[in-house]
XYZ file of C-alpha atoms in Angstrom:
390
model
C 79.167 76.556 95.467
C 78.925 74.101 98.297
C 75.208 74.826 99.021
C 75.398 74.916 102.614
C 77.870 77.357 102.951
C 76.331 79.493 99.883
C 72.507 79.915 100.907
C 73.305 80.525 104.660
C 75.307 83.070 103.322
C 73.082 84.368 101.083
C 70.392 84.506 103.777
C 72.296 86.971 105.205
C 72.990 88.810 102.447
C 69.489 89.640 102.352
C 68.829 90.493 105.943
C 70.538 94.204 105.051
C 68.549 94.451 102.276
C 65.604 93.574 104.447
C 66.392 95.429 107.568
C 67.803 98.399 105.552
C 64.376 99.413 104.013
C 62.485 99.136 106.728
C 64.200 100.186 109.406
C 63.796 104.174 108.647
C 59.637 103.438 109.768
C 61.278 103.143 113.684
C 63.237 106.151 113.294
C 61.375 108.672 110.836
C 61.503 111.339 114.171
C 64.610 110.918 115.246
C 66.034 111.200 111.295
C 63.661 114.022 110.894
C 65.401 116.204 113.988
C 68.842 115.646 112.724
C 68.185 116.396 108.999
C 65.488 119.486 110.822
C 62.455 118.353 108.624
C 58.610 117.309 109.450
C 58.521 113.459 109.471
C 55.894 113.809 106.352
C 59.342 114.551 105.006
C 61.921 112.275 106.285
C 59.927 109.535 105.536
C 61.091 110.629 101.598
C 64.106 108.550 102.659
C 62.218 105.158 102.126
C 60.717 106.661 99.054
C 64.194 107.010 96.790
C 64.927 103.917 98.458
C 61.488 102.054 96.880
C 61.603 104.204 93.997
C 65.513 103.525 93.143
C 65.001 100.138 93.023
C 62.379 99.258 91.251
C 63.746 101.466 88.484
C 67.963 100.184 88.780
C 66.298 96.780 89.266
C 66.319 95.952 85.555
C 69.284 96.999 84.316
C 71.798 95.106 87.623
C 70.007 91.755 86.944
C 70.685 92.333 82.846
C 74.144 92.605 83.693
C 74.184 90.237 86.106
C 73.589 87.704 83.829
C 76.479 88.692 81.813
C 79.419 89.245 84.721
C 80.348 87.135 87.112
C 77.692 86.829 90.266
C 80.212 86.800 92.367
C 81.743 90.483 91.915
C 78.541 91.792 91.198
C 77.129 90.326 94.621
C 80.869 91.381 96.574
C 80.330 95.162 94.958
C 76.994 95.305 96.170
C 78.137 94.428 99.712
C 80.682 97.185 99.762
C 78.613 99.883 98.140
C 75.922 99.606 100.626
C 78.455 99.238 103.455
C 79.697 102.764 102.232
C 76.354 104.118 102.009
C 75.171 103.454 105.200
C 78.556 104.711 106.257
C 78.170 108.202 104.351
C 74.717 108.416 105.563
C 75.820 109.218 108.685
C 78.402 111.915 107.894
C 75.527 113.423 105.703
C 75.534 117.884 105.569
C 71.032 117.854 105.123
C 68.661 116.594 104.164
C 69.152 116.221 100.546
C 72.665 115.201 100.839
C 71.176 111.748 102.499
C 68.165 111.825 100.152
C 70.593 111.195 97.502
C 72.709 108.638 99.531
C 69.526 106.807 100.433
C 68.875 106.632 96.566
C 72.680 105.079 96.876
C 71.263 102.089 98.679
C 68.568 101.883 96.759
C 70.986 100.491 93.525
C 73.245 98.409 96.020
C 69.612 96.601 96.943
C 69.155 96.357 93.072
C 71.342 94.703 92.779
C 72.108 92.439 95.577
C 68.115 90.975 95.609
C 68.278 88.958 91.934
C 71.610 88.549 92.216
C 71.812 86.627 95.272
C 68.294 84.417 94.107
C 69.838 83.765 90.662
C 72.793 82.730 91.986
C 70.848 80.277 94.111
C 69.120 78.884 91.077
C 72.701 78.532 89.052
C 73.958 76.231 92.618
C 71.043 74.191 93.494
C 68.643 71.869 91.677
C 65.038 72.439 89.961
C 63.617 70.014 92.527
C 64.701 71.828 95.402
C 65.050 75.092 94.471
C 61.906 76.657 95.618
C 62.978 74.968 98.814
C 66.249 77.213 98.389
C 64.158 80.145 98.235
C 62.639 79.548 100.461
C 65.829 79.635 102.803
C 67.539 82.633 101.356
C 64.093 84.204 101.579
C 63.426 83.720 104.950
C 66.445 86.396 106.140
C 65.209 89.183 104.273
C 62.372 88.058 106.472
C 63.580 88.325 109.524
C 65.496 91.555 108.556
C 62.154 93.108 107.415
C 61.147 92.231 111.236
C 64.074 91.795 113.167
C 65.247 96.255 111.505
C 63.053 98.211 112.908
C 63.217 96.735 116.465
C 67.755 96.547 116.368
C 66.859 100.077 115.079
C 64.896 101.442 117.566
C 66.574 100.311 120.080
C 70.427 101.051 119.392
C 68.810 105.105 118.281
C 67.165 104.974 121.385
C 70.283 104.195 123.322
C 73.410 105.129 121.044
C 72.479 108.225 119.091
C 70.380 107.917 115.113
C 73.657 107.151 113.539
C 73.890 103.842 115.753
C 72.105 101.672 113.571
C 73.609 102.510 110.552
C 77.562 102.031 111.574
C 76.493 98.299 113.034
C 74.285 98.338 109.783
C 78.141 99.569 107.615
C 79.521 96.959 110.155
C 77.286 94.012 109.310
C 77.727 94.121 105.112
C 81.880 94.252 105.368
C 81.799 91.374 107.580
C 78.925 89.393 105.003
C 81.526 90.815 101.859
C 84.118 88.921 104.093
C 82.252 85.362 104.328
C 81.194 85.615 100.904
C 84.714 86.184 100.012
C 85.476 82.566 100.669
C 81.964 81.383 100.751
C 80.906 82.001 97.220
C 82.618 80.660 94.090
C 82.761 82.049 90.701
C 80.287 81.244 88.431
C 81.101 81.939 84.695
C 78.228 83.662 82.389
C 77.038 81.674 79.146
C 76.942 85.332 77.520
C 80.049 87.234 79.080
C 78.550 90.193 76.385
C 75.137 92.399 75.628
C 73.434 90.321 72.712
C 70.730 90.846 70.256
C 68.886 88.700 71.940
C 69.447 89.254 75.333
C 65.135 90.290 75.920
C 63.871 86.662 73.646
C 61.807 86.153 76.705
C 60.040 88.545 75.993
C 58.067 86.035 73.394
C 57.849 82.703 76.529
C 54.017 84.100 77.175
C 54.364 81.759 79.839
C 57.076 82.999 81.478
C 55.578 86.772 80.950
C 51.769 85.845 82.493
C 53.780 84.364 85.256
C 55.823 87.342 85.575
C 52.908 89.962 85.289
C 51.079 87.290 87.817
C 53.499 87.641 90.448
C 53.450 91.709 90.271
C 49.822 92.063 90.381
C 49.842 89.648 93.747
C 52.497 90.482 95.459
C 52.236 93.971 94.971
C 48.514 93.746 96.134
C 49.696 91.721 99.373
C 52.583 94.267 100.286
C 50.207 97.012 99.676
C 47.749 95.904 102.322
C 50.046 94.618 104.906
C 51.189 98.827 105.334
C 47.489 99.075 105.596
C 46.675 96.927 108.236
C 47.816 98.566 111.298
C 46.101 101.612 111.215
C 43.304 98.973 110.044
C 43.626 97.626 113.664
C 44.385 101.021 115.264
C 40.793 101.688 114.599
C 38.545 99.173 115.249
C 40.312 97.782 118.695
C 41.858 102.069 119.470
C 44.497 100.522 119.486
C 48.404 102.906 120.895
C 51.815 102.462 118.616
C 53.323 100.258 120.170
C 50.118 97.824 120.327
C 49.925 98.787 117.100
C 53.478 97.037 116.550
C 53.526 94.558 117.796
C 49.830 93.835 116.027
C 51.724 93.937 112.682
C 54.700 91.781 113.730
C 52.589 88.423 113.585
C 52.910 88.944 109.918
C 55.918 88.587 110.075
C 56.042 85.172 112.368
C 53.813 83.868 108.951
C 56.386 85.188 106.247
C 59.181 82.341 108.021
C 56.587 79.966 108.240
C 55.500 80.386 104.736
C 59.241 81.018 103.447
C 60.338 77.782 106.045
C 57.828 75.113 105.299
C 57.399 75.170 101.413
C 59.327 72.504 100.536
C 57.639 70.401 103.038
C 54.191 71.629 101.351
C 55.888 71.954 97.463
C 56.353 67.942 98.036
C 53.315 67.398 99.808
C 51.394 69.542 96.633
C 53.467 67.620 93.467
C 55.351 70.851 92.487
C 56.057 75.239 92.645
C 52.802 75.625 90.921
C 50.124 73.322 92.768
C 51.746 75.491 96.009
C 51.703 78.858 94.180
C 47.804 78.398 93.369
C 46.967 77.251 96.892
C 48.709 80.009 98.526
C 48.172 82.460 96.494
C 44.184 81.318 97.560
C 45.029 81.450 101.210
C 46.215 84.569 100.151
C 43.004 86.105 98.891
C 40.810 85.076 102.273
C 42.617 85.721 104.656
C 42.377 89.079 103.220
C 39.199 89.552 102.612
C 38.312 88.610 105.670
C 40.709 91.177 107.405
C 39.696 93.731 105.331
C 35.802 93.304 105.174
C 34.756 91.982 108.255
C 34.760 93.825 111.330
C 36.917 90.960 113.373
C 37.362 90.355 117.197
C 41.726 91.260 116.845
C 42.434 87.700 117.939
C 40.721 87.287 114.755
C 42.308 89.642 112.841
C 45.922 88.981 113.709
C 45.152 85.308 113.308
C 43.995 86.150 110.006
C 47.564 88.209 109.557
C 49.532 84.891 110.277
C 47.611 83.243 107.116
C 48.144 86.764 105.255
C 51.996 86.428 106.150
C 52.316 82.633 106.133
C 50.896 82.368 102.216
C 52.785 85.049 101.146
C 56.051 83.357 101.759
C 55.010 80.328 100.244
C 54.181 82.246 97.534
C 56.924 84.080 96.865
C 59.961 80.510 96.430
C 57.289 79.518 95.301
C 56.775 82.001 91.927
C 60.938 82.963 91.986
C 61.829 79.677 91.613
C 59.434 78.718 88.713
C 60.310 82.132 87.434
C 64.123 81.204 86.943
C 63.486 77.282 86.161
C 62.027 79.149 83.030
C 63.832 82.195 82.863
C 67.776 79.726 81.700
C 70.145 82.829 81.124
C 68.675 84.978 81.365
C 66.869 84.844 84.921
C 68.659 87.511 86.695
C 66.841 89.802 84.503
C 63.582 87.769 84.358
C 63.826 87.798 88.643
C 64.953 91.541 88.424
C 62.037 92.475 86.419
C 59.886 90.737 88.842
C 60.877 93.520 91.284
C 60.158 96.421 89.988
C 56.976 94.890 88.734
C 56.097 94.413 92.811
C 57.514 97.710 93.157
C 55.760 98.862 90.878
C 52.025 97.754 91.909
C 53.066 98.688 95.774
C 53.148 102.159 94.218
C 49.884 102.169 92.268
C 47.962 100.302 94.756
C 48.913 101.521 98.209
C 48.062 105.485 97.442
C 44.061 104.000 95.587
C 43.468 101.888 98.622
C 44.558 104.401 101.244
C 42.093 107.093 99.488
C 38.753 104.317 99.268
C 40.350 103.299 103.353
C 39.430 106.541 104.258
C 36.031 107.154 102.158
C 34.581 104.367 102.968
C 36.712 102.028 105.434
C 38.881 98.937 105.415
C 36.064 96.852 102.828
C 36.065 100.540 100.949
C 39.992 98.807 100.111
C 39.258 95.240 99.711
C 37.995 95.725 95.310
C 41.383 97.907 94.631
C 43.322 95.330 97.319
C 41.155 92.355 95.605
C 40.766 92.654 92.238
C 45.215 92.039 91.922
C 45.135 88.861 93.484
C 41.835 87.956 92.268
C 43.289 88.690 87.703
C 46.880 87.310 88.657
C 44.973 83.517 89.633
C 43.105 83.926 86.785
C 46.741 84.076 84.988
C 47.815 81.142 86.973
C 44.553 78.643 86.069
C 45.164 79.735 82.067
C 48.538 78.871 82.549
C 47.551 75.906 84.179
C 45.162 74.909 81.597
C 47.120 75.328 78.468
C 50.074 73.278 80.980
C 48.318 71.027 81.075
C 46.622 70.934 77.569
C 50.652 70.567 76.276
C 50.450 67.273 77.813
C 48.187 65.818 76.822
C 49.069 66.644 73.386
C 52.038 65.657 73.884
C 51.103 62.728 75.185
C 48.713 61.270 71.774
Protein backbone atom coordinates (compact mmCIF):
# COMPACT_ATOMS: atom_id res chain seq x y z
CA UNK A 1 0.00 0.00 0.00
CA UNK A 2 2.45 2.72 -1.17
CA UNK A 3 1.67 5.97 0.72
CA UNK A 4 2.44 8.07 -2.35
CA UNK A 5 -0.63 6.55 -4.01
CA UNK A 6 -2.69 5.83 -0.91
CA UNK A 7 -2.88 9.37 0.47
CA UNK A 8 -4.00 11.08 -2.77
CA UNK A 9 -6.66 8.42 -3.32
CA UNK A 10 -7.99 8.75 0.22
CA UNK A 11 -7.92 12.56 -0.06
CA UNK A 12 -9.99 12.25 -3.24
CA UNK A 13 -12.43 9.88 -1.54
CA UNK A 14 -13.05 12.17 1.44
CA UNK A 15 -13.31 15.14 -0.94
CA UNK A 16 -16.64 13.71 -2.08
CA UNK A 17 -17.84 13.38 1.50
CA UNK A 18 -17.08 17.03 2.22
CA UNK A 19 -18.61 18.18 -1.05
CA UNK A 20 -21.66 15.97 -0.62
CA UNK A 21 -22.51 17.41 2.79
CA UNK A 22 -21.90 21.08 2.05
CA UNK A 23 -22.87 21.46 -1.61
CA UNK A 24 -26.56 21.67 -0.72
CA UNK A 25 -25.97 25.03 0.94
CA UNK A 26 -25.88 26.53 -2.57
CA UNK A 27 -28.84 24.50 -3.84
CA UNK A 28 -31.65 24.84 -1.31
CA UNK A 29 -33.75 27.12 -3.54
CA UNK A 30 -33.63 24.93 -6.70
CA UNK A 31 -34.16 21.78 -4.64
CA UNK A 32 -37.15 23.38 -2.92
CA UNK A 33 -38.66 24.23 -6.31
CA UNK A 34 -37.92 20.76 -7.68
CA UNK A 35 -39.68 18.99 -4.81
CA UNK A 36 -42.35 21.64 -4.21
CA UNK A 37 -41.36 22.40 -0.62
CA UNK A 38 -40.13 25.49 1.19
CA UNK A 39 -36.39 26.19 1.40
CA UNK A 40 -36.61 25.70 5.19
CA UNK A 41 -38.02 22.22 4.66
CA UNK A 42 -35.46 21.50 1.94
CA UNK A 43 -32.77 22.13 4.58
CA UNK A 44 -33.79 18.78 6.10
CA UNK A 45 -31.86 17.22 3.22
CA UNK A 46 -28.75 18.47 5.04
CA UNK A 47 -29.93 17.65 8.56
CA UNK A 48 -31.04 14.10 7.73
CA UNK A 49 -27.65 13.39 6.15
CA UNK A 50 -25.73 14.71 9.18
CA UNK A 51 -27.95 12.93 11.72
CA UNK A 52 -27.67 9.56 9.96
CA UNK A 53 -23.91 10.06 9.70
CA UNK A 54 -23.62 10.68 13.45
CA UNK A 55 -25.74 7.67 14.42
CA UNK A 56 -24.20 5.19 12.00
CA UNK A 57 -20.50 6.06 12.28
CA UNK A 58 -19.80 4.03 15.49
CA UNK A 59 -21.39 0.91 13.99
CA UNK A 60 -19.44 1.16 10.77
CA UNK A 61 -16.23 1.99 12.62
CA UNK A 62 -16.68 -1.16 14.69
CA UNK A 63 -17.20 -3.23 11.55
CA UNK A 64 -14.21 -1.69 9.76
CA UNK A 65 -11.95 -3.05 12.52
CA UNK A 66 -13.20 -6.57 11.77
CA UNK A 67 -13.30 -6.53 7.98
CA UNK A 68 -10.96 -5.81 5.12
CA UNK A 69 -10.82 -1.99 5.13
CA UNK A 70 -10.20 -1.92 1.38
CA UNK A 71 -13.51 -3.64 0.65
CA UNK A 72 -15.26 -1.37 3.14
CA UNK A 73 -13.84 1.73 1.43
CA UNK A 74 -14.77 0.52 -2.05
CA UNK A 75 -18.29 -0.44 -1.00
CA UNK A 76 -18.89 2.96 0.61
CA UNK A 77 -17.73 4.76 -2.56
CA UNK A 78 -20.17 2.75 -4.69
CA UNK A 79 -22.99 3.36 -2.20
CA UNK A 80 -22.29 7.10 -2.25
CA UNK A 81 -22.32 7.10 -6.06
CA UNK A 82 -25.58 5.15 -6.16
CA UNK A 83 -27.17 7.53 -3.66
CA UNK A 84 -26.38 10.62 -5.73
CA UNK A 85 -27.58 9.01 -8.93
CA UNK A 86 -30.80 7.75 -7.33
CA UNK A 87 -31.58 11.16 -5.83
CA UNK A 88 -31.89 12.65 -9.33
CA UNK A 89 -34.69 10.13 -9.96
CA UNK A 90 -36.55 10.71 -6.68
CA UNK A 91 -40.28 11.24 -7.41
CA UNK A 92 -40.97 13.32 -4.27
CA UNK A 93 -39.38 14.96 -1.26
CA UNK A 94 -39.94 12.01 1.07
CA UNK A 95 -37.97 9.68 -1.17
CA UNK A 96 -35.24 12.31 -1.59
CA UNK A 97 -35.00 12.61 2.20
CA UNK A 98 -34.58 8.87 2.55
CA UNK A 99 -31.89 8.83 -0.09
CA UNK A 100 -29.94 11.56 1.67
CA UNK A 101 -30.02 9.37 4.77
CA UNK A 102 -28.53 6.60 2.63
CA UNK A 103 -25.78 9.03 1.65
CA UNK A 104 -25.13 9.68 5.33
CA UNK A 105 -24.67 5.95 5.83
CA UNK A 106 -22.12 5.82 3.01
CA UNK A 107 -20.15 8.74 4.42
CA UNK A 108 -20.27 7.27 7.92
CA UNK A 109 -18.61 4.13 6.56
CA UNK A 110 -16.07 5.96 4.40
CA UNK A 111 -14.55 8.52 6.78
CA UNK A 112 -13.39 6.32 9.70
CA UNK A 113 -12.22 3.66 7.24
CA UNK A 114 -10.10 6.18 5.32
CA UNK A 115 -8.34 7.48 8.43
CA UNK A 116 -7.90 3.99 9.84
CA UNK A 117 -6.18 3.04 6.56
CA UNK A 118 -3.79 5.95 7.07
CA UNK A 119 -3.02 4.74 10.58
CA UNK A 120 -2.49 1.19 9.30
CA UNK A 121 -0.03 2.24 6.58
CA UNK A 122 1.89 5.26 7.92
CA UNK A 123 4.49 5.17 10.75
CA UNK A 124 3.37 6.90 13.95
CA UNK A 125 5.82 9.80 13.63
CA UNK A 126 4.33 10.73 10.23
CA UNK A 127 0.66 10.05 10.89
CA UNK A 128 -0.43 13.59 11.78
CA UNK A 129 1.06 14.99 8.55
CA UNK A 130 -0.58 12.15 6.59
CA UNK A 131 -3.92 12.76 8.31
CA UNK A 132 -3.60 16.44 7.44
CA UNK A 133 -2.94 15.64 3.78
CA UNK A 134 -6.06 13.46 3.62
CA UNK A 135 -8.15 16.00 5.55
CA UNK A 136 -7.08 18.63 3.03
CA UNK A 137 -9.14 16.66 0.51
CA UNK A 138 -12.23 16.95 2.69
CA UNK A 139 -11.52 20.61 3.35
CA UNK A 140 -11.28 21.28 -0.37
CA UNK A 141 -14.60 19.48 -0.83
CA UNK A 142 -16.22 21.65 1.85
CA UNK A 143 -14.89 24.82 0.20
CA UNK A 144 -15.30 23.88 -3.46
CA UNK A 145 -18.47 21.78 -3.20
CA UNK A 146 -20.95 24.68 -2.86
CA UNK A 147 -19.18 26.67 -5.59
CA UNK A 148 -19.16 23.79 -8.09
CA UNK A 149 -22.73 22.84 -7.20
CA UNK A 150 -23.93 26.41 -7.70
CA UNK A 151 -22.25 26.73 -11.08
CA UNK A 152 -23.50 23.37 -12.34
CA UNK A 153 -27.02 23.88 -11.03
CA UNK A 154 -27.21 27.34 -12.54
CA UNK A 155 -26.05 26.19 -15.97
CA UNK A 156 -27.36 22.64 -16.25
CA UNK A 157 -30.10 22.24 -13.65
CA UNK A 158 -30.26 20.90 -10.10
CA UNK A 159 -29.52 17.31 -11.12
CA UNK A 160 -26.11 18.12 -12.65
CA UNK A 161 -24.16 18.39 -9.35
CA UNK A 162 -25.47 15.00 -8.26
CA UNK A 163 -24.50 13.43 -11.62
CA UNK A 164 -21.02 14.91 -11.24
CA UNK A 165 -20.72 13.55 -7.70
CA UNK A 166 -21.80 10.06 -8.80
CA UNK A 167 -19.31 10.07 -11.68
CA UNK A 168 -16.52 11.25 -9.38
CA UNK A 169 -17.21 8.50 -6.84
CA UNK A 170 -17.17 5.84 -9.56
CA UNK A 171 -13.88 7.22 -10.91
CA UNK A 172 -12.38 7.21 -7.41
CA UNK A 173 -13.60 3.63 -6.95
CA UNK A 174 -11.66 2.58 -10.04
CA UNK A 175 -8.48 4.31 -8.90
CA UNK A 176 -8.82 2.93 -5.36
CA UNK A 177 -9.11 -0.62 -6.70
CA UNK A 178 -5.55 -0.27 -8.00
CA UNK A 179 -4.01 1.96 -5.32
CA UNK A 180 -5.34 0.47 -2.06
CA UNK A 181 -4.32 -3.01 -1.01
CA UNK A 182 -6.11 -5.34 1.37
CA UNK A 183 -5.49 -5.00 5.10
CA UNK A 184 -6.51 -8.16 6.97
CA UNK A 185 -8.01 -7.42 10.37
CA UNK A 186 -6.53 -8.67 13.59
CA UNK A 187 -10.05 -9.57 14.77
CA UNK A 188 -12.03 -11.06 11.88
CA UNK A 189 -15.19 -11.36 13.96
CA UNK A 190 -16.61 -9.33 16.87
CA UNK A 191 -15.24 -10.39 20.25
CA UNK A 192 -16.11 -9.72 23.90
CA UNK A 193 -13.12 -7.37 24.32
CA UNK A 194 -14.17 -5.09 21.47
CA UNK A 195 -14.87 -2.14 23.79
CA UNK A 196 -11.86 -2.63 26.05
CA UNK A 197 -10.59 0.82 25.01
CA UNK A 198 -13.31 2.32 27.24
CA UNK A 199 -11.10 1.39 30.18
CA UNK A 200 -8.31 3.65 28.92
CA UNK A 201 -9.02 6.89 30.74
CA UNK A 202 -6.50 8.94 28.75
CA UNK A 203 -7.99 7.82 25.44
CA UNK A 204 -11.56 8.52 26.58
CA UNK A 205 -10.50 11.96 27.82
CA UNK A 206 -8.90 12.73 24.46
CA UNK A 207 -12.01 11.51 22.65
CA UNK A 208 -14.36 13.66 24.74
CA UNK A 209 -12.12 16.70 24.39
CA UNK A 210 -12.10 16.38 20.60
CA UNK A 211 -15.88 16.20 20.50
CA UNK A 212 -16.16 19.36 22.61
CA UNK A 213 -13.70 21.61 20.77
CA UNK A 214 -14.51 20.36 17.28
CA UNK A 215 -18.28 20.60 17.69
CA UNK A 216 -18.08 24.06 19.26
CA UNK A 217 -15.70 25.36 16.58
CA UNK A 218 -17.93 24.21 13.72
CA UNK A 219 -21.07 25.53 15.45
CA UNK A 220 -19.43 28.93 15.79
CA UNK A 221 -18.41 28.95 12.13
CA UNK A 222 -21.98 28.22 11.04
CA UNK A 223 -23.02 31.45 12.79
CA UNK A 224 -20.07 33.48 11.51
CA UNK A 225 -21.62 34.39 8.17
CA UNK A 226 -24.69 35.89 9.77
CA UNK A 227 -22.53 37.79 12.27
CA UNK A 228 -20.59 39.33 9.38
CA UNK A 229 -23.77 40.15 7.47
CA UNK A 230 -25.28 42.09 10.35
CA UNK A 231 -22.08 43.83 11.43
CA UNK A 232 -21.02 44.97 7.98
CA UNK A 233 -24.22 44.99 5.89
CA UNK A 234 -23.00 42.35 3.44
CA UNK A 235 -25.21 40.79 0.77
CA UNK A 236 -25.44 37.04 0.19
CA UNK A 237 -22.52 37.01 -2.27
CA UNK A 238 -20.42 39.09 0.11
CA UNK A 239 -21.10 36.72 2.98
CA UNK A 240 -20.16 33.74 0.84
CA UNK A 241 -16.89 35.28 -0.25
CA UNK A 242 -16.07 36.41 3.29
CA UNK A 243 -16.58 33.07 5.01
CA UNK A 244 -14.59 31.31 2.26
CA UNK A 245 -11.39 32.58 3.91
CA UNK A 246 -12.12 30.09 6.71
CA UNK A 247 -11.60 27.29 4.19
CA UNK A 248 -8.27 28.80 3.19
CA UNK A 249 -7.22 28.75 6.83
CA UNK A 250 -8.29 25.11 7.13
CA UNK A 251 -6.13 24.15 4.17
CA UNK A 252 -3.14 25.99 5.62
CA UNK A 253 -3.57 24.12 8.89
CA UNK A 254 -4.05 20.73 7.22
CA UNK A 255 -0.94 21.15 5.09
CA UNK A 256 1.17 22.74 7.82
CA UNK A 257 0.58 20.24 10.63
CA UNK A 258 3.67 18.19 9.75
CA UNK A 259 6.05 21.15 10.02
CA UNK A 260 4.39 22.43 13.19
CA UNK A 261 4.55 18.99 14.81
CA UNK A 262 8.28 18.77 14.09
CA UNK A 263 8.89 22.26 15.46
CA UNK A 264 6.92 21.58 18.65
CA UNK A 265 8.18 17.99 19.09
CA UNK A 266 4.91 16.12 19.01
CA UNK A 267 1.19 16.01 18.28
CA UNK A 268 0.19 16.84 21.87
CA UNK A 269 2.06 20.15 21.83
CA UNK A 270 0.74 21.04 18.36
CA UNK A 271 -2.80 20.27 19.51
CA UNK A 272 -2.54 22.44 22.64
CA UNK A 273 -1.17 25.40 20.68
CA UNK A 274 -3.95 25.00 18.10
CA UNK A 275 -6.66 24.91 20.79
CA UNK A 276 -5.38 28.10 22.43
CA UNK A 277 -5.32 29.83 19.04
CA UNK A 278 -8.82 28.53 18.33
CA UNK A 279 -10.12 29.99 21.60
CA UNK A 280 -8.40 33.30 20.89
CA UNK A 281 -9.73 33.58 17.32
CA UNK A 282 -13.31 32.62 18.24
CA UNK A 283 -13.32 34.90 21.27
CA UNK A 284 -12.08 37.94 19.36
CA UNK A 285 -14.44 37.36 16.45
CA UNK A 286 -17.53 36.94 18.60
CA UNK A 287 -16.84 39.42 21.41
CA UNK A 288 -15.26 42.38 19.61
CA UNK A 289 -16.97 44.55 16.94
CA UNK A 290 -13.97 44.27 14.65
CA UNK A 291 -13.64 45.96 11.26
CA UNK A 292 -14.14 43.58 8.35
CA UNK A 293 -10.42 42.92 7.59
CA UNK A 294 -9.75 42.06 11.24
CA UNK A 295 -12.82 39.82 11.34
CA UNK A 296 -11.60 37.98 8.24
CA UNK A 297 -8.15 37.60 9.82
CA UNK A 298 -9.83 35.97 12.84
CA UNK A 299 -11.68 33.58 10.52
CA UNK A 300 -8.42 32.61 8.81
CA UNK A 301 -6.74 31.97 12.18
CA UNK A 302 -9.86 30.08 13.33
CA UNK A 303 -9.71 27.82 10.28
CA UNK A 304 -5.95 27.34 10.52
CA UNK A 305 -6.16 26.33 14.19
CA UNK A 306 -8.94 23.86 13.41
CA UNK A 307 -6.94 22.55 10.44
CA UNK A 308 -4.02 21.77 12.75
CA UNK A 309 -6.05 20.42 15.68
CA UNK A 310 -8.12 17.93 13.67
CA UNK A 311 -5.29 15.84 12.14
CA UNK A 312 -3.17 16.07 15.31
CA UNK A 313 -5.99 14.73 17.49
CA UNK A 314 -6.99 12.10 14.91
CA UNK A 315 -3.41 10.82 14.82
CA UNK A 316 -3.34 10.67 18.64
CA UNK A 317 -6.63 8.78 18.77
CA UNK A 318 -5.49 6.30 16.13
CA UNK A 319 -2.16 5.76 17.88
CA UNK A 320 -3.66 5.05 21.31
CA UNK A 321 -6.65 2.95 20.22
CA UNK A 322 -4.65 0.09 18.68
CA UNK A 323 -6.73 -2.47 16.78
CA UNK A 324 -9.94 -0.58 17.62
CA UNK A 325 -8.91 2.56 15.74
CA UNK A 326 -11.79 2.34 13.25
CA UNK A 327 -14.37 2.25 16.01
CA UNK A 328 -12.71 5.00 18.06
CA UNK A 329 -12.33 7.34 15.07
CA UNK A 330 -15.96 6.75 14.13
CA UNK A 331 -17.18 7.55 17.64
CA UNK A 332 -15.08 10.70 17.47
CA UNK A 333 -17.06 11.77 14.39
CA UNK A 334 -20.33 11.08 16.18
CA UNK A 335 -19.30 13.12 19.23
CA UNK A 336 -18.35 16.03 16.98
CA UNK A 337 -21.82 15.99 15.43
CA UNK A 338 -23.56 15.52 18.79
CA UNK A 339 -21.87 18.59 20.30
CA UNK A 340 -22.65 20.52 17.11
CA UNK A 341 -26.35 19.60 17.26
CA UNK A 342 -26.52 20.74 20.91
CA UNK A 343 -24.30 23.83 20.75
CA UNK A 344 -25.61 25.36 17.53
CA UNK A 345 -29.25 25.96 18.57
CA UNK A 346 -28.17 27.14 22.03
CA UNK A 347 -25.62 29.55 20.58
CA UNK A 348 -28.13 30.77 17.97
CA UNK A 349 -30.72 31.47 20.67
CA UNK A 350 -28.19 33.44 22.74
CA UNK A 351 -27.05 35.29 19.64
CA UNK A 352 -30.61 36.34 18.80
CA UNK A 353 -31.19 37.46 22.38
CA UNK A 354 -27.98 39.41 23.03
CA UNK A 355 -25.77 39.41 19.94
CA UNK A 356 -22.60 37.55 19.07
CA UNK A 357 -21.03 38.23 22.47
CA UNK A 358 -23.99 36.45 24.07
CA UNK A 359 -23.22 33.31 22.06
CA UNK A 360 -19.58 33.30 23.14
CA UNK A 361 -20.10 31.53 26.51
CA UNK A 362 -22.00 28.70 24.80
CA UNK A 363 -19.19 28.25 22.28
CA UNK A 364 -16.30 29.04 24.61
CA UNK A 365 -17.15 26.76 27.53
CA UNK A 366 -16.72 23.53 25.53
CA UNK A 367 -13.34 24.79 24.34
CA UNK A 368 -12.25 25.67 27.87
CA UNK A 369 -13.42 22.24 29.09
CA UNK A 370 -11.48 20.54 26.29
CA UNK A 371 -8.34 22.50 27.17
CA UNK A 372 -8.77 21.45 30.79
CA UNK A 373 -9.04 17.79 29.79
CA UNK A 374 -5.94 18.05 27.63
CA UNK A 375 -4.02 19.79 30.45
CA UNK A 376 -4.96 17.03 32.91
CA UNK A 377 -3.97 14.41 30.35
CA UNK A 378 -0.60 16.09 29.82
CA UNK A 379 0.05 16.37 33.57
CA UNK A 380 -0.69 12.68 34.11
CA UNK A 381 1.49 11.68 31.18
CA UNK A 382 4.39 13.74 32.53
CA UNK A 383 3.92 12.30 36.00
CA UNK A 384 4.02 8.80 34.58
CA UNK A 385 7.22 9.55 32.68
CA UNK A 386 8.85 11.01 35.79
CA UNK A 387 7.87 8.04 37.93
CA UNK A 388 9.08 5.64 35.26
CA UNK A 389 12.47 7.36 35.16
CA UNK A 390 13.14 6.96 38.87
